[in-house]
């Protein structure tokens, strides 16, 4: 899967500088998918979905950067006012936002198993 992710991201197979970060994201996404679907391993039919989830996660996070870029939070035109989110605010927002699962819910629900209380 590492090679496929690198291909989709336009990263050369010879470039090993991001392999650890991509591998970390692969494991994290697989764990989230398994947890959501209540399964022990990623079903074969979800491998492509996981691949796209990994690519989306890589693009939306700034893993591997020492300094995370700030993002524009708001802007006003009257008496000119701009506000930015700090790196920690961005990180907290991404952790709280379950959009990764939400974006792929329809594909994941096909493989979701019911968890019965013990």
PDB file of C-alpha atoms in Angstrom:
ATOM      1  CA  UNK A   1       0.000   0.000   0.000  1.00  0.00           C
ATOM      2  CA  UNK A   2       2.937   2.346   0.677  1.00  0.00           C
ATOM      3  CA  UNK A   3       3.915   2.363  -2.999  1.00  0.00           C
ATOM      4  CA  UNK A   4       0.331   3.022  -4.114  1.00  0.00           C
ATOM      5  CA  UNK A   5      -0.016   5.949  -1.693  1.00  0.00           C
ATOM      6  CA  UNK A   6       3.256   7.443  -2.899  1.00  0.00           C
ATOM      7  CA  UNK A   7       2.127   7.104  -6.508  1.00  0.00           C
ATOM      8  CA  UNK A   8      -1.185   8.868  -5.804  1.00  0.00           C
ATOM      9  CA  UNK A   9       0.647  11.639  -3.958  1.00  0.00           C
ATOM     10  CA  UNK A  10       3.184  12.044  -6.755  1.00  0.00           C
ATOM     11  CA  UNK A  11       6.096  10.984  -4.556  1.00  0.00           C
ATOM     12  CA  UNK A  12       8.890   9.090  -6.303  1.00  0.00           C
ATOM     13  CA  UNK A  13       9.368   5.469  -5.234  1.00  0.00           C
ATOM     14  CA  UNK A  14      13.037   6.294  -4.666  1.00  0.00           C
ATOM     15  CA  UNK A  15      12.150   9.060  -2.176  1.00  0.00           C
ATOM     16  CA  UNK A  16      12.172   7.326   1.215  1.00  0.00           C
ATOM     17  CA  UNK A  17      12.038  10.553   3.264  1.00  0.00           C
ATOM     18  CA  UNK A  18       8.272  10.310   3.849  1.00  0.00           C
ATOM     19  CA  UNK A  19       7.938   6.542   4.221  1.00  0.00           C
ATOM     20  CA  UNK A  20       7.733   6.615   8.035  1.00  0.00           C
ATOM     21  CA  UNK A  21       5.030   9.289   8.019  1.00  0.00           C
ATOM     22  CA  UNK A  22       2.986   7.510   5.346  1.00  0.00           C
ATOM     23  CA  UNK A  23       3.346   4.174   7.165  1.00  0.00           C
ATOM     24  CA  UNK A  24       2.157   5.842  10.387  1.00  0.00           C
ATOM     25  CA  UNK A  25      -0.901   7.251   8.584  1.00  0.00           C
ATOM     26  CA  UNK A  26      -1.655   3.864   6.986  1.00  0.00           C
ATOM     27  CA  UNK A  27      -1.645   2.169  10.398  1.00  0.00           C
ATOM     28  CA  UNK A  28      -3.739   4.941  11.950  1.00  0.00           C
ATOM     29  CA  UNK A  29      -6.367   4.838   9.186  1.00  0.00           C
ATOM     30  CA  UNK A  30      -6.515   1.021   9.259  1.00  0.00           C
ATOM     31  CA  UNK A  31      -7.036   1.135  13.028  1.00  0.00           C
ATOM     32  CA  UNK A  32      -9.835   3.701  12.690  1.00  0.00           C
ATOM     33  CA  UNK A  33     -11.530   1.687   9.937  1.00  0.00           C
ATOM     34  CA  UNK A  34     -11.334  -1.535  11.962  1.00  0.00           C
ATOM     35  CA  UNK A  35     -12.687   0.241  15.021  1.00  0.00           C
ATOM     36  CA  UNK A  36     -15.562   1.807  13.086  1.00  0.00           C
ATOM     37  CA  UNK A  37     -16.447  -1.434  11.301  1.00  0.00           C
ATOM     38  CA  UNK A  38     -15.972  -3.583  14.423  1.00  0.00           C
ATOM     39  CA  UNK A  39     -13.573  -5.951  12.651  1.00  0.00           C
ATOM     40  CA  UNK A  40     -10.063  -7.187  13.453  1.00  0.00           C
ATOM     41  CA  UNK A  41      -8.522  -6.462  10.055  1.00  0.00           C
ATOM     42  CA  UNK A  42      -9.402  -4.351   7.036  1.00  0.00           C
ATOM     43  CA  UNK A  43     -11.697  -6.303   4.701  1.00  0.00           C
ATOM     44  CA  UNK A  44     -10.364  -6.841   1.164  1.00  0.00           C
ATOM     45  CA  UNK A  45     -13.214  -4.773  -0.260  1.00  0.00           C
ATOM     46  CA  UNK A  46     -12.174  -1.730   1.784  1.00  0.00           C
ATOM     47  CA  UNK A  47      -8.496  -1.680   0.800  1.00  0.00           C
ATOM     48  CA  UNK A  48      -9.071   0.913  -1.929  1.00  0.00           C
ATOM     49  CA  UNK A  49     -11.170   3.031   0.418  1.00  0.00           C
ATOM     50  CA  UNK A  50      -8.379   2.904   3.012  1.00  0.00           C
ATOM     51  CA  UNK A  51      -5.928   3.931   0.298  1.00  0.00           C
ATOM     52  CA  UNK A  52      -7.948   7.058  -0.489  1.00  0.00           C
ATOM     53  CA  UNK A  53      -8.438   7.785   3.215  1.00  0.00           C
ATOM     54  CA  UNK A  54      -4.668   7.644   3.717  1.00  0.00           C
ATOM     55  CA  UNK A  55      -4.094  10.048   0.815  1.00  0.00           C
ATOM     56  CA  UNK A  56      -6.741  12.443   2.196  1.00  0.00           C
ATOM     57  CA  UNK A  57      -5.208  12.276   5.671  1.00  0.00           C
ATOM     58  CA  UNK A  58      -1.716  12.927   4.329  1.00  0.00           C
ATOM     59  CA  UNK A  59      -2.914  15.939   2.371  1.00  0.00           C
ATOM     60  CA  UNK A  60      -5.028  17.410   5.180  1.00  0.00           C
ATOM     61  CA  UNK A  61      -2.470  17.056   7.979  1.00  0.00           C
ATOM     62  CA  UNK A  62       0.976  18.485   8.236  1.00  0.00           C
ATOM     63  CA  UNK A  63       2.714  15.494   9.783  1.00  0.00           C
ATOM     64  CA  UNK A  64       6.467  15.672   9.528  1.00  0.00           C
ATOM     65  CA  UNK A  65       6.695  19.437   9.544  1.00  0.00           C
ATOM     66  CA  UNK A  66       8.570  21.039  12.395  1.00  0.00           C
ATOM     67  CA  UNK A  67       6.509  24.192  12.112  1.00  0.00           C
ATOM     68  CA  UNK A  68       2.852  23.891  11.194  1.00  0.00           C
ATOM     69  CA  UNK A  69       1.522  26.664   8.997  1.00  0.00           C
ATOM     70  CA  UNK A  70      -1.205  28.846  10.430  1.00  0.00           C
ATOM     71  CA  UNK A  71      -4.513  29.110   8.632  1.00  0.00           C
ATOM     72  CA  UNK A  72      -6.801  32.055   8.017  1.00  0.00           C
ATOM     73  CA  UNK A  73      -9.703  31.825  10.445  1.00  0.00           C
ATOM     74  CA  UNK A  74     -11.587  35.006   9.697  1.00  0.00           C
ATOM     75  CA  UNK A  75     -11.450  38.261   7.803  1.00  0.00           C
ATOM     76  CA  UNK A  76     -13.332  41.541   8.014  1.00  0.00           C
ATOM     77  CA  UNK A  77     -13.272  44.385   5.534  1.00  0.00           C
ATOM     78  CA  UNK A  78     -14.616  47.261   7.627  1.00  0.00           C
ATOM     79  CA  UNK A  79     -11.645  48.586   9.639  1.00  0.00           C
ATOM     80  CA  UNK A  80      -9.595  45.654   8.242  1.00  0.00           C
ATOM     81  CA  UNK A  81      -9.296  42.663  10.576  1.00  0.00           C
ATOM     82  CA  UNK A  82      -7.692  39.264   9.969  1.00  0.00           C
ATOM     83  CA  UNK A  83      -7.434  36.364  12.358  1.00  0.00           C
ATOM     84  CA  UNK A  84      -5.455  33.159  12.102  1.00  0.00           C
ATOM     85  CA  UNK A  85      -5.615  29.812  13.852  1.00  0.00           C
ATOM     86  CA  UNK A  86      -2.503  28.723  15.657  1.00  0.00           C
ATOM     87  CA  UNK A  87      -0.940  25.337  14.983  1.00  0.00           C
ATOM     88  CA  UNK A  88      -2.350  23.918  18.217  1.00  0.00           C
ATOM     89  CA  UNK A  89      -5.868  25.145  17.340  1.00  0.00           C
ATOM     90  CA  UNK A  90      -5.601  23.488  13.936  1.00  0.00           C
ATOM     91  CA  UNK A  91      -4.417  20.210  15.489  1.00  0.00           C
ATOM     92  CA  UNK A  92      -7.230  20.190  18.055  1.00  0.00           C
ATOM     93  CA  UNK A  93      -9.820  20.895  15.352  1.00  0.00           C
ATOM     94  CA  UNK A  94      -8.529  18.028  13.205  1.00  0.00           C
ATOM     95  CA  UNK A  95      -8.578  15.620  16.150  1.00  0.00           C
ATOM     96  CA  UNK A  96     -12.145  16.590  17.085  1.00  0.00           C
ATOM     97  CA  UNK A  97     -13.392  16.483  13.504  1.00  0.00           C
ATOM     98  CA  UNK A  98     -14.434  12.955  12.529  1.00  0.00           C
ATOM     99  CA  UNK A  99     -14.843  14.006   8.905  1.00  0.00           C
ATOM    100  CA  UNK A 100     -12.511  11.300   7.628  1.00  0.00           C
ATOM    101  CA  UNK A 101     -14.990   8.610   8.666  1.00  0.00           C
ATOM    102  CA  UNK A 102     -17.936  10.814   7.656  1.00  0.00           C
ATOM    103  CA  UNK A 103     -16.532  11.275   4.141  1.00  0.00           C
ATOM    104  CA  UNK A 104     -16.346   7.506   3.634  1.00  0.00           C
ATOM    105  CA  UNK A 105     -19.296   6.396   5.754  1.00  0.00           C
ATOM    106  CA  UNK A 106     -21.264   4.912   2.840  1.00  0.00           C
ATOM    107  CA  UNK A 107     -18.381   2.629   1.826  1.00  0.00           C
ATOM    108  CA  UNK A 108     -17.542   1.691   5.426  1.00  0.00           C
ATOM    109  CA  UNK A 109     -21.141   0.926   6.421  1.00  0.00           C
ATOM    110  CA  UNK A 110     -21.250  -1.951   3.921  1.00  0.00           C
ATOM    111  CA  UNK A 111     -18.614  -3.729   6.035  1.00  0.00           C
ATOM    112  CA  UNK A 112     -19.713  -2.586   9.480  1.00  0.00           C
ATOM    113  CA  UNK A 113     -20.593  -5.354  11.900  1.00  0.00           C
ATOM    114  CA  UNK A 114     -22.979  -5.061  14.815  1.00  0.00           C
ATOM    115  CA  UNK A 115     -21.297  -5.091  18.185  1.00  0.00           C
ATOM    116  CA  UNK A 116     -23.413  -6.825  20.786  1.00  0.00           C
ATOM    117  CA  UNK A 117     -23.034  -5.821  24.446  1.00  0.00           C
ATOM    118  CA  UNK A 118     -21.414  -8.440  26.620  1.00  0.00           C
TER     119      UNK A 118
END
